[in-house]
Coordinates of C-alpha atoms and ligand atoms in Angstrom, one line a residue:
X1 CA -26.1 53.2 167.8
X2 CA -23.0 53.6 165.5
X3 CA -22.1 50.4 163.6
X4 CA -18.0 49.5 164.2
X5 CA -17.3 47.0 161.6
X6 CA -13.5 45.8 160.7
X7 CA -12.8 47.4 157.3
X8 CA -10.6 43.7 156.4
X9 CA -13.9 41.4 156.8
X10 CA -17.1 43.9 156.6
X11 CA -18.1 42.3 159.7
X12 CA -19.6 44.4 163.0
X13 CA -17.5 44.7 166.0
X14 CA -19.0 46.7 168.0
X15 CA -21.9 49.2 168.4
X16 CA -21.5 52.2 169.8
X17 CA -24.6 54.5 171.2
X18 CA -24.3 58.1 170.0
X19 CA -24.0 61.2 172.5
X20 CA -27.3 63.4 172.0
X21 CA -27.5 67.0 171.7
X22 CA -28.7 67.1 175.3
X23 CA -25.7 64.9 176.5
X24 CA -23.1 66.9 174.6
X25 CA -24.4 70.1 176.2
X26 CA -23.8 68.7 179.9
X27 CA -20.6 67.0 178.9
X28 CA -19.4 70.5 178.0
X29 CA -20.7 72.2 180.9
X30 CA -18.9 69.9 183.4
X31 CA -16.1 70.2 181.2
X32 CA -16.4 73.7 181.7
X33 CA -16.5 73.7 185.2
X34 CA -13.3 71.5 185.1
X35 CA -11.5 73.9 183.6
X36 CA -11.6 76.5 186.8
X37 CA -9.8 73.8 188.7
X38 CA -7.5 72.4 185.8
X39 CA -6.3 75.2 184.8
X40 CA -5.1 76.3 188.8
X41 CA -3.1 72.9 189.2
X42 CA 0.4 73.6 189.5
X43 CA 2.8 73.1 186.1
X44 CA 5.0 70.7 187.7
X45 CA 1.7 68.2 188.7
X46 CA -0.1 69.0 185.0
X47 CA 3.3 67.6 183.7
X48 CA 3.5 64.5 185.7
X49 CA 0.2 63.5 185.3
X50 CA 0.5 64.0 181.4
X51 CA 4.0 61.9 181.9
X52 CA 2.0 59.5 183.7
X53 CA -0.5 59.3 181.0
X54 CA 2.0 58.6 178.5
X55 CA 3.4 55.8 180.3
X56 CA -0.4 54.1 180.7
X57 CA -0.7 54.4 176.8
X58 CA 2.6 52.7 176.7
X59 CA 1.7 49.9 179.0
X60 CA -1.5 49.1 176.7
X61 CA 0.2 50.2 173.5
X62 CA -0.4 46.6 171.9
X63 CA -3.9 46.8 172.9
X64 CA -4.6 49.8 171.1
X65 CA -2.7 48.8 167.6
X66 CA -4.8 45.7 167.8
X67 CA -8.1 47.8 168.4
X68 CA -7.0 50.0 165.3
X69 CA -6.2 47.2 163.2
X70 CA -9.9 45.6 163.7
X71 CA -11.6 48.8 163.0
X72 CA -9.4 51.2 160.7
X73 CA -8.0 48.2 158.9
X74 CA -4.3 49.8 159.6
X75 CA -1.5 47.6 159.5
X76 CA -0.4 46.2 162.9
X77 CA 3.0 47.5 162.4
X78 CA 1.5 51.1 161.6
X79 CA -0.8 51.0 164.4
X80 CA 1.8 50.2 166.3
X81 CA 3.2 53.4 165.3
X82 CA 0.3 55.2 165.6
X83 CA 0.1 54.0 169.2
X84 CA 3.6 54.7 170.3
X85 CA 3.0 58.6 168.5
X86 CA 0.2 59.4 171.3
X87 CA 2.4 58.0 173.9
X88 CA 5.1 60.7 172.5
X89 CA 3.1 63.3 171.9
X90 CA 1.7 63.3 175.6
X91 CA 5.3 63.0 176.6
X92 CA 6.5 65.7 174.7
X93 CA 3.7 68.0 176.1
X94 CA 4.4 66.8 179.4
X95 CA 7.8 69.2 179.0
X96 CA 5.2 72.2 178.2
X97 CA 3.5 73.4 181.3
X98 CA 6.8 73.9 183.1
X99 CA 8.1 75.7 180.1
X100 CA 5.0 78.0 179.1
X101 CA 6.6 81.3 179.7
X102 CA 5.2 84.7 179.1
X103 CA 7.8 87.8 178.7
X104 CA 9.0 90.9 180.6
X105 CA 9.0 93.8 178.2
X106 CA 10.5 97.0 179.3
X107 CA 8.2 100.2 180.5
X108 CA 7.9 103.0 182.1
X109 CA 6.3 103.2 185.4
X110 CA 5.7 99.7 186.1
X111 CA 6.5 95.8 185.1
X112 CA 4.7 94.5 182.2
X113 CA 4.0 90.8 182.0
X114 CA 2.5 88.5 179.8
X115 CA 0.7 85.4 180.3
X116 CA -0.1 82.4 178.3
X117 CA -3.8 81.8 179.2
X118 CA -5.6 78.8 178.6
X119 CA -9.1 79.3 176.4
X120 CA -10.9 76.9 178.5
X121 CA -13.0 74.0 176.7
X122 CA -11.1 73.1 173.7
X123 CA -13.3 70.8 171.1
X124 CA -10.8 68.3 169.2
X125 CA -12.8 66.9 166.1
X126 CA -10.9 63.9 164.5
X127 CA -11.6 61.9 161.1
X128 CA -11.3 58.3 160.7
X129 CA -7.9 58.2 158.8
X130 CA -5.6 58.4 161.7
X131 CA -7.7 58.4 164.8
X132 CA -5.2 57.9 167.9
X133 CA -2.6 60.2 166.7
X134 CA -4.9 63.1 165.0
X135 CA -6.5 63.1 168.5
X136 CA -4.0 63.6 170.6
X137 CA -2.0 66.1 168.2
X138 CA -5.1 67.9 169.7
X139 CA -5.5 67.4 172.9
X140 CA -2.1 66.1 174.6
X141 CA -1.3 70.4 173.9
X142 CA -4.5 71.5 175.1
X143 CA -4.5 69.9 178.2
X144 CA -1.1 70.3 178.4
X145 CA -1.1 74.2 178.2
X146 CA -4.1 74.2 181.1
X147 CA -7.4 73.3 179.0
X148 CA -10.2 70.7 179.6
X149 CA -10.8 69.0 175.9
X150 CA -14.0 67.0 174.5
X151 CA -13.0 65.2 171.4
X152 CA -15.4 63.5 168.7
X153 CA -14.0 60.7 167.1
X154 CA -15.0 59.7 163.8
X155 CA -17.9 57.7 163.3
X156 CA -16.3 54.6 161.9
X157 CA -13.5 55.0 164.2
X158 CA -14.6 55.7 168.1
X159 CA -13.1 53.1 169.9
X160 CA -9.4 53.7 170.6
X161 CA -10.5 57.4 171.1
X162 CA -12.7 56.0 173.7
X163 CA -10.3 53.9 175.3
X164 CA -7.4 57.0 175.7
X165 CA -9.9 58.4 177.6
X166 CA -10.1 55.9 180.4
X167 CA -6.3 55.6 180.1
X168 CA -6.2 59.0 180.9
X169 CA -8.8 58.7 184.2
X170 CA -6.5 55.7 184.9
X171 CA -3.3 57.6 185.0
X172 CA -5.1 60.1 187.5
X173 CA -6.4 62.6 185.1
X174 CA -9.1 64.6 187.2
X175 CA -12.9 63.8 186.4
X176 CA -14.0 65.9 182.9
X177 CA -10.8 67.2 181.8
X178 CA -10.8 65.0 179.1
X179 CA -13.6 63.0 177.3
X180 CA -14.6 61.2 174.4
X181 CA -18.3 61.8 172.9
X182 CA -19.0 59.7 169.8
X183 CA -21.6 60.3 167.3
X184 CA -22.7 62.4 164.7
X185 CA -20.3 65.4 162.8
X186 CA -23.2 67.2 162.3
X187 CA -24.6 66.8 165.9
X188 CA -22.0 66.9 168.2
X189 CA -19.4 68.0 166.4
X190 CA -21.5 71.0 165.5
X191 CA -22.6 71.1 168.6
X192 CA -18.7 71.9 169.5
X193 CA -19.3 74.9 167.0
X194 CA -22.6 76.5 168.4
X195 CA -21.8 75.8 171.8
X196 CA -20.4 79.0 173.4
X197 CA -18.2 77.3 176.4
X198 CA -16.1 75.8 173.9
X199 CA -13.5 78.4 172.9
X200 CA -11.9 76.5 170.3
X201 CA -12.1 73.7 167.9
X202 CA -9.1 71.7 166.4
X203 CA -10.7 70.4 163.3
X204 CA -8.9 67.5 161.1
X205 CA -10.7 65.8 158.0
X206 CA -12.1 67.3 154.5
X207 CA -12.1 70.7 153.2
X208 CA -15.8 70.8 153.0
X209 CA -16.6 70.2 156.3
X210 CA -13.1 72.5 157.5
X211 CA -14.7 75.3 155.6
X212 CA -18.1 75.0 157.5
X213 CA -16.7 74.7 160.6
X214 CA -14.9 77.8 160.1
X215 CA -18.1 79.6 158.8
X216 CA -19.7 78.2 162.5
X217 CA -16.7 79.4 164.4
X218 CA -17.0 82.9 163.2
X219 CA -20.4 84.2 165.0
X220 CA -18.5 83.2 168.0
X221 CA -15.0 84.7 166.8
X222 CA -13.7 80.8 167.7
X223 CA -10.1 79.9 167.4
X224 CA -9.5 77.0 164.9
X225 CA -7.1 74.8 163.7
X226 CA -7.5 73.1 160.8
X227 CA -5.5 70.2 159.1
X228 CA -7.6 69.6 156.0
X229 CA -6.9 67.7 152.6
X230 CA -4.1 67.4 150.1
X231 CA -3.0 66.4 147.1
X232 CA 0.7 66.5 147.4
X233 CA 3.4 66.0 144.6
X234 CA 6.3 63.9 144.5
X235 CA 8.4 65.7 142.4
X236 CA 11.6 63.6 140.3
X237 CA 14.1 65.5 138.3
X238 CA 16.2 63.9 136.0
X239 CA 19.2 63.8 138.3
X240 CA 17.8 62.3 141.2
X241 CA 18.5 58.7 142.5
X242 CA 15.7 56.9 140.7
X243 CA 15.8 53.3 142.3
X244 CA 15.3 55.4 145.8
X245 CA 12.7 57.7 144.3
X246 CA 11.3 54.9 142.8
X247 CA 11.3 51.9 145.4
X248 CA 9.7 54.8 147.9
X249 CA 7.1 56.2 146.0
X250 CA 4.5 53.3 146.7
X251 CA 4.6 53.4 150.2
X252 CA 5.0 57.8 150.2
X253 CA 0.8 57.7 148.5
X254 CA 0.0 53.8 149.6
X255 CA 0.5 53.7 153.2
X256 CA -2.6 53.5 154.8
X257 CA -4.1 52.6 151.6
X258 CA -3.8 56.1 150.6
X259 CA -6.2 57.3 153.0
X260 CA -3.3 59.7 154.3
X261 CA -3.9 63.4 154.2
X262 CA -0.4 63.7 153.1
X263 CA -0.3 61.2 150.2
X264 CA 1.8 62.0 147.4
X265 CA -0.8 61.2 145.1
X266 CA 0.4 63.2 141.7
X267 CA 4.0 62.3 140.7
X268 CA 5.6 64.4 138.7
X269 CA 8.4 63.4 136.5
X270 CA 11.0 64.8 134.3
X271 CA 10.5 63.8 130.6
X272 CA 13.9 62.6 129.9
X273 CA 13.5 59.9 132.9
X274 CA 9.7 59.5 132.7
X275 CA 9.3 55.9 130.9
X276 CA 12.9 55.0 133.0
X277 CA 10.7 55.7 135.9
X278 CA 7.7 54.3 135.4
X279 CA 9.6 51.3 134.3
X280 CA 10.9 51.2 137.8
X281 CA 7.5 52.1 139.8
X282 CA 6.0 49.2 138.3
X283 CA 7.9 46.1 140.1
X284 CA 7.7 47.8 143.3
X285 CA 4.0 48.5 143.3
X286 CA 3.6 44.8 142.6
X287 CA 5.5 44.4 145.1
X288 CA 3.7 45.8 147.8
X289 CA 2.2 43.6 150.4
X290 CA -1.6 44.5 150.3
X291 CA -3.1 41.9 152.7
X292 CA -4.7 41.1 156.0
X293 CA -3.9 44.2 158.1
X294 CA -3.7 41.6 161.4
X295 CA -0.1 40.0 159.6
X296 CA 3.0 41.4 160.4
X297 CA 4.4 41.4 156.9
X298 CA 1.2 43.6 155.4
X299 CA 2.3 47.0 153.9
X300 CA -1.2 47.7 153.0
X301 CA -4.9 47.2 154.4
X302 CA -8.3 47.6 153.2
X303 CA -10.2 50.6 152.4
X304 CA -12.1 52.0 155.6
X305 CA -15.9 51.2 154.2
X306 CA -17.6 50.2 151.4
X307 CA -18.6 53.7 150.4
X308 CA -15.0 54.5 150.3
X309 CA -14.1 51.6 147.9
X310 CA -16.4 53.0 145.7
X311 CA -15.7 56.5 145.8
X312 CA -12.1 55.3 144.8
X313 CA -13.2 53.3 142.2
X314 CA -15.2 56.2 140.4
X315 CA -12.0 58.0 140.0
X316 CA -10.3 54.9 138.5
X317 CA -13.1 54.2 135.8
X318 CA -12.6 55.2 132.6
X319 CA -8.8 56.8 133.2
X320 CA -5.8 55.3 131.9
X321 CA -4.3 53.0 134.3
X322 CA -0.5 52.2 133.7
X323 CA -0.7 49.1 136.5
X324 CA -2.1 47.8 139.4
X325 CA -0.9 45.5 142.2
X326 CA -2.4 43.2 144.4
X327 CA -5.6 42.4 146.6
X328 CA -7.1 39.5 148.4
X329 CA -10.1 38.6 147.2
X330 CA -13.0 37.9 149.6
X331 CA -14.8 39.9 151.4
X332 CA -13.8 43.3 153.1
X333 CA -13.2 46.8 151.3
X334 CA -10.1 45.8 149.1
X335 CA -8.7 48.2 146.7
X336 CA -5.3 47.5 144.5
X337 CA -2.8 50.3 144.4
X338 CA -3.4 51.7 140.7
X339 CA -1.5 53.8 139.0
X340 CA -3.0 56.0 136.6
X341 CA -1.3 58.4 133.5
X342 CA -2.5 61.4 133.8
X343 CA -3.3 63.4 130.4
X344 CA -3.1 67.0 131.4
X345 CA -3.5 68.7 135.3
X346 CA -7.1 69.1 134.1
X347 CA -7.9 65.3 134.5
X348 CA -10.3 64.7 137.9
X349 CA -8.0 62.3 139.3
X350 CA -5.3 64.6 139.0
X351 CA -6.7 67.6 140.7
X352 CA -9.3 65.8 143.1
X353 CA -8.3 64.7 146.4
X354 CA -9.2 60.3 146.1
X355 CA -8.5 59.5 149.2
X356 CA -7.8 56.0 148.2
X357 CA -4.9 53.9 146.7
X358 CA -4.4 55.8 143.3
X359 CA -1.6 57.7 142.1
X360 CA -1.2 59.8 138.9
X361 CA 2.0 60.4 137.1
X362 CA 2.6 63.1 134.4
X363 CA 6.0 64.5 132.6
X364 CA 7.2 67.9 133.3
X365 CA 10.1 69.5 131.3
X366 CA 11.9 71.8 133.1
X367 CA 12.4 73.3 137.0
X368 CA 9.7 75.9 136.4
X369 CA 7.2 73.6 134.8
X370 CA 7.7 71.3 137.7
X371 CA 6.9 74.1 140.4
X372 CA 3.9 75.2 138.5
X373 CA 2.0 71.8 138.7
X374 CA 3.2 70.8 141.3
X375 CA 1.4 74.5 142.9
X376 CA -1.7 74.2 140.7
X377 CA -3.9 72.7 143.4
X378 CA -5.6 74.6 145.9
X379 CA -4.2 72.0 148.3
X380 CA -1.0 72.8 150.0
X381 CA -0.3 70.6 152.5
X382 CA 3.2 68.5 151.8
X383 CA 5.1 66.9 149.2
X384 CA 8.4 65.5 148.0
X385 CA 11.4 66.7 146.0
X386 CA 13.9 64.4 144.3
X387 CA 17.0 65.6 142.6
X388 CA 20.9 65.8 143.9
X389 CA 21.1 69.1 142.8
X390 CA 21.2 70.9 146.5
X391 CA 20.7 74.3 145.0
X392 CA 17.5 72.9 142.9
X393 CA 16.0 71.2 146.2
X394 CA 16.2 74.3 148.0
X395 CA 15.0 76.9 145.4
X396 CA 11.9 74.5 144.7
X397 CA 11.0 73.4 148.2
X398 CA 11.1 77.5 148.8
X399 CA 9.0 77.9 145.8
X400 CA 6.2 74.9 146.6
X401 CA 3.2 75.8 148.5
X402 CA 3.4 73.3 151.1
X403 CA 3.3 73.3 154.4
X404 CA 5.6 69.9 155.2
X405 CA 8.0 69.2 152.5
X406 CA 11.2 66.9 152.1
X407 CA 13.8 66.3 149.7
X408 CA 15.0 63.2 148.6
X409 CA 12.6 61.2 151.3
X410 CA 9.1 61.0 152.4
X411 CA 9.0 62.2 155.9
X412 CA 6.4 64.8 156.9
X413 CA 4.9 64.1 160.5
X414 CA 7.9 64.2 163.5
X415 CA 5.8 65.1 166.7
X416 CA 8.2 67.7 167.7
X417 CA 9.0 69.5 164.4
X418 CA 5.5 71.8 163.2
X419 CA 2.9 70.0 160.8
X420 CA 0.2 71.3 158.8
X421 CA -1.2 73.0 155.6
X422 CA -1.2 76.3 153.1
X423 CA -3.8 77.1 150.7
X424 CA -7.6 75.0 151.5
X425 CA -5.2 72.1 153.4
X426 CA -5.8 74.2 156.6
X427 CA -5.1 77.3 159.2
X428 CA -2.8 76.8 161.8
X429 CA 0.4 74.6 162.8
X430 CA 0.2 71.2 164.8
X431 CA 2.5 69.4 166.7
X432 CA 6.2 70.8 167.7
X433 CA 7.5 74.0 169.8
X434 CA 4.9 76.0 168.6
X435 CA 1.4 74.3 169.2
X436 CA 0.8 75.0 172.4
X437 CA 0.4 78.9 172.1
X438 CA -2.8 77.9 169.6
X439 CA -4.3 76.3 172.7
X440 CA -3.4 79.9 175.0
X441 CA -4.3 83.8 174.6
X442 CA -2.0 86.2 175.6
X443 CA -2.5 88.6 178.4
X444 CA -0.9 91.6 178.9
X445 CA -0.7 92.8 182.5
X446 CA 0.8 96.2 183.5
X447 CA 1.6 96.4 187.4
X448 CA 2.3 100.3 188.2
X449 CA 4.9 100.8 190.3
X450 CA 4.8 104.8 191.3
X451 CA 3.6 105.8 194.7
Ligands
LIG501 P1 -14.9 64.5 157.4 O1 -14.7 66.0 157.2 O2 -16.1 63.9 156.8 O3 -15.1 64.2 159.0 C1 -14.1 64.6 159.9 C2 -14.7 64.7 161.3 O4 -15.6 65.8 161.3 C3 -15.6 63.5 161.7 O5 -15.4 63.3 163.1 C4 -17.0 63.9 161.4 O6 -18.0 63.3 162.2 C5 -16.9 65.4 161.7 N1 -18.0 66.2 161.1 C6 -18.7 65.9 160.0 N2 -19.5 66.9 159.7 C7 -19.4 67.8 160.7 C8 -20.0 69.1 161.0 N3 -21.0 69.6 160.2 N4 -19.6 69.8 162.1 C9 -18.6 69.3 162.9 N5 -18.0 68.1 162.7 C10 -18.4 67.4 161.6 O7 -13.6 63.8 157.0 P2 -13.2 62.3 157.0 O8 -13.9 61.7 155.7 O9 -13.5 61.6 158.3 O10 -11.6 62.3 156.8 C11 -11.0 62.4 155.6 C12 -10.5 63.8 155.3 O11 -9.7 64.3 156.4 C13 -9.6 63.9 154.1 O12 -10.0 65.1 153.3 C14 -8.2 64.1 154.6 O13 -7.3 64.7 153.8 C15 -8.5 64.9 155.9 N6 -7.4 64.7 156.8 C16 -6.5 65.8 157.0 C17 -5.4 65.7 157.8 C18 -4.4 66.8 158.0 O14 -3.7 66.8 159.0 N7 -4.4 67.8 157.2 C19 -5.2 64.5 158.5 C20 -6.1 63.5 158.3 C21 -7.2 63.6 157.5

């Protein structure tokens, strides 16, 4: 049995039993079998029953956000969000198996056709950061482009993931085409790995664990996806609007109490505007609204777990910390926001993902400077630029070794524009046009027409 405890209190909610070995091996093969039929129903039924879907999460939307608040700790208002994304993301799928067109290239002596096959079990393996919308960034395109999908939630986090599922039997999804084993990473999940009925795994959460999966997947020459960590720069030349860049910052690396693969958790700053800056950060960090995640004015919740707190807290000690902001005190996994002055890009905090509330800030002098710290992480997953100078955004958004960037603003994930890493962030794009053909082989077919 899995503990589920809320993240604001350190109380258990719920306890969850864990899928065996055994159990995961007959939830694939049925999923398996599935498959044969699933992948035969016609595009324009597949679509409405993934329309359908999305209009069940919708109807049970605030159900969900609350679920996520008691045991993520999000903030209602951005479980909300994250609630509303899977209801998008299924609808924006829906639009795919109508639309999954192969081609008609020109030969001699025949037609020649493609296809856009589905692999068959896909295996969607989410962390506990962002469970409802990492999950169905996986498998609202899988199912969508004809596959059946088992998913492991996190451990911490199983019980929206668990509850999508039955939304999905309830909006007529057939038996096995999509379900939710909880337990272990390194039972099930690996299981997902080993097993050879599932063709391919969709892989979110650390770099460690990324990099053994793909290890796993190789004997079995798997497909992957993998959306792994980050440690993404918000970069803020001299001539940008520094109120904006300012005000913003906090919530671009303290949403989600920084537990956000996309945190922009090293600012980098132009000397000339560096203490103007800092001077400005401070007020709005105070600022932020770090309380219980159940109140509709909290900007910020708890840490997931204990463990994390003190992971966090190990990167804090001993560094030099410029200010902090708030947290209730009581019980729960409370962290402030901290920001920390970083001495060179060869401090830990600087170059280690924290996963946690913690930003570092260090001067740079000029354009080039600016790209090479802001590149000296073997993350490359997003990041932010800041200046008015078009020209300047352009050249260093090119020259930044990210997969999601944006100038002057902080937006990274749009479910229908294409989202994930360079570098050790991760393999493969999710979400927008292109997706679905990571979830599909092509087949060639050649139909001769001669006598
Ligand atoms: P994690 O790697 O510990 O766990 C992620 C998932 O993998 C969990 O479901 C876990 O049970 C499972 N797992 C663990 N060991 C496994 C194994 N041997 N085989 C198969 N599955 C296994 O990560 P986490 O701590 O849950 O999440 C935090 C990490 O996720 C951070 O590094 C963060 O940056 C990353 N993340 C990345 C993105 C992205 O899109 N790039 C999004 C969210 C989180």
């Amino acid at each position: 049995m899995t503990r589920v405890r809320n993240p604001a209190t350190g109380e258990v909610v719920d306890l969850v039993p864990e899928t065996t070995v055994a159990q995961a091996d007959a939830a694939i093969g049925r999923a398996a079998a599935a498959s044969e039929s699933w992948r035969a129903v016609d595009p324009a039924d597949r679509a409405r029953l993934l329309r359908r879907f999305a209009a069940v999460v919708d109807a049970h939307l605030e159900e969900l956000a609350q679920v996520e608040v008691r045991t993520a700790g999000h903030t209602v208002g951005n479980a909300r969000w994250e609630a509303g994304n899977v209801r998008d993301v299924l609808d924006y799928y829906a639009g795919a198996p109508q639309r999954l067109t192969g081609r008609q290239i020109p030969v001699a002596g025949g037609l020649d056709v493609t296809f856009h096959e589905p692999l068959g079990v896909v295996g969607v393996i989410v962390p506990w950061n962002f469970p409802m919308p990492v999950a169905a960034w996986g498998f609202a395109p899988a199912l969508a482009a004809g596959n059946t999908v088992v998913c492991k939630p996190a451990e911490l986090t199983p019980l929206t993931a668990l509850r999508l599922a039955e939304l999905g039997r309830e909006a007529g999804l057939p038996q096995d085409v999509f379900t939710v084993l909880p337990g272990r990473g390194d039972v099930v999940g690996e299981r997902f790995v080993t097993h050879p009925a599932v063709r391919k795994i969709c892989f979110t959460g650390s770099t460690e664990v990324g990099t053994r999966i793909m290890a796993g997947a190789a004997a079995g020459v798997k497909r992957l996806t993998l959306e792994l960590g980050g440690k993404s720069a918000n970069v803020i030349f001299a001539d940008a609007d520094l109120e904006k860049a300012a005000a913003t910052a906090p919530y671009a690396v303290f949403d989600n109490a920084g537990q956000d693969c996309c945190a922009r958790s090293r600012i980098l700053v132009q000397r000339s505007v560096y203490d103007r800056f800092l001077e400005l950060l401070e007020p709005a960090v105070r600022a932020l609204r770090v309380e219980d995640p159940a109140r509709e004015s909290a900007e910020m919740g708890p840490l997931i777990s204990a463990g994390q707190r003190d992971r966090v807290a190990g990167y804090v000690d001993g560094a030099r910390i410029a200010f902090t902001g708030s947290r209730p005190d009581g019980p729960g996994f409370w962290y402030a926001p901290t920001v920390l002055l970083a001495d060179s890009p060869a401090d830990r905090h600087w170059r280690e993902e924290i996963f946690g509330p913690v930003v570092s800030v260090l001067p740079f002098d000029d354009e080039a400077e600016a790209i090479r710290l802001a590149n000296g992480t073997e993350y490359g997953l997003s990041g932010s630029i800041w200046t008015r100078d078009v020209g300047r955004a352009l050249r260093v958004a090119r020259a930044v070794e990210a997969g999601n960037l944006s100038v002057n603003s902080h937006s990274s994930v749009r479910y229908w524009t294409p989202f994930g890493g360079m570098k050790r962030s991760g393999l493969g794009r999710e979400l927008g046009p292109d997706a679905l053909h990571a979830f599909t082989d092509v087949k060639n077919v050649f139909v001769a027409t001669d006598d």
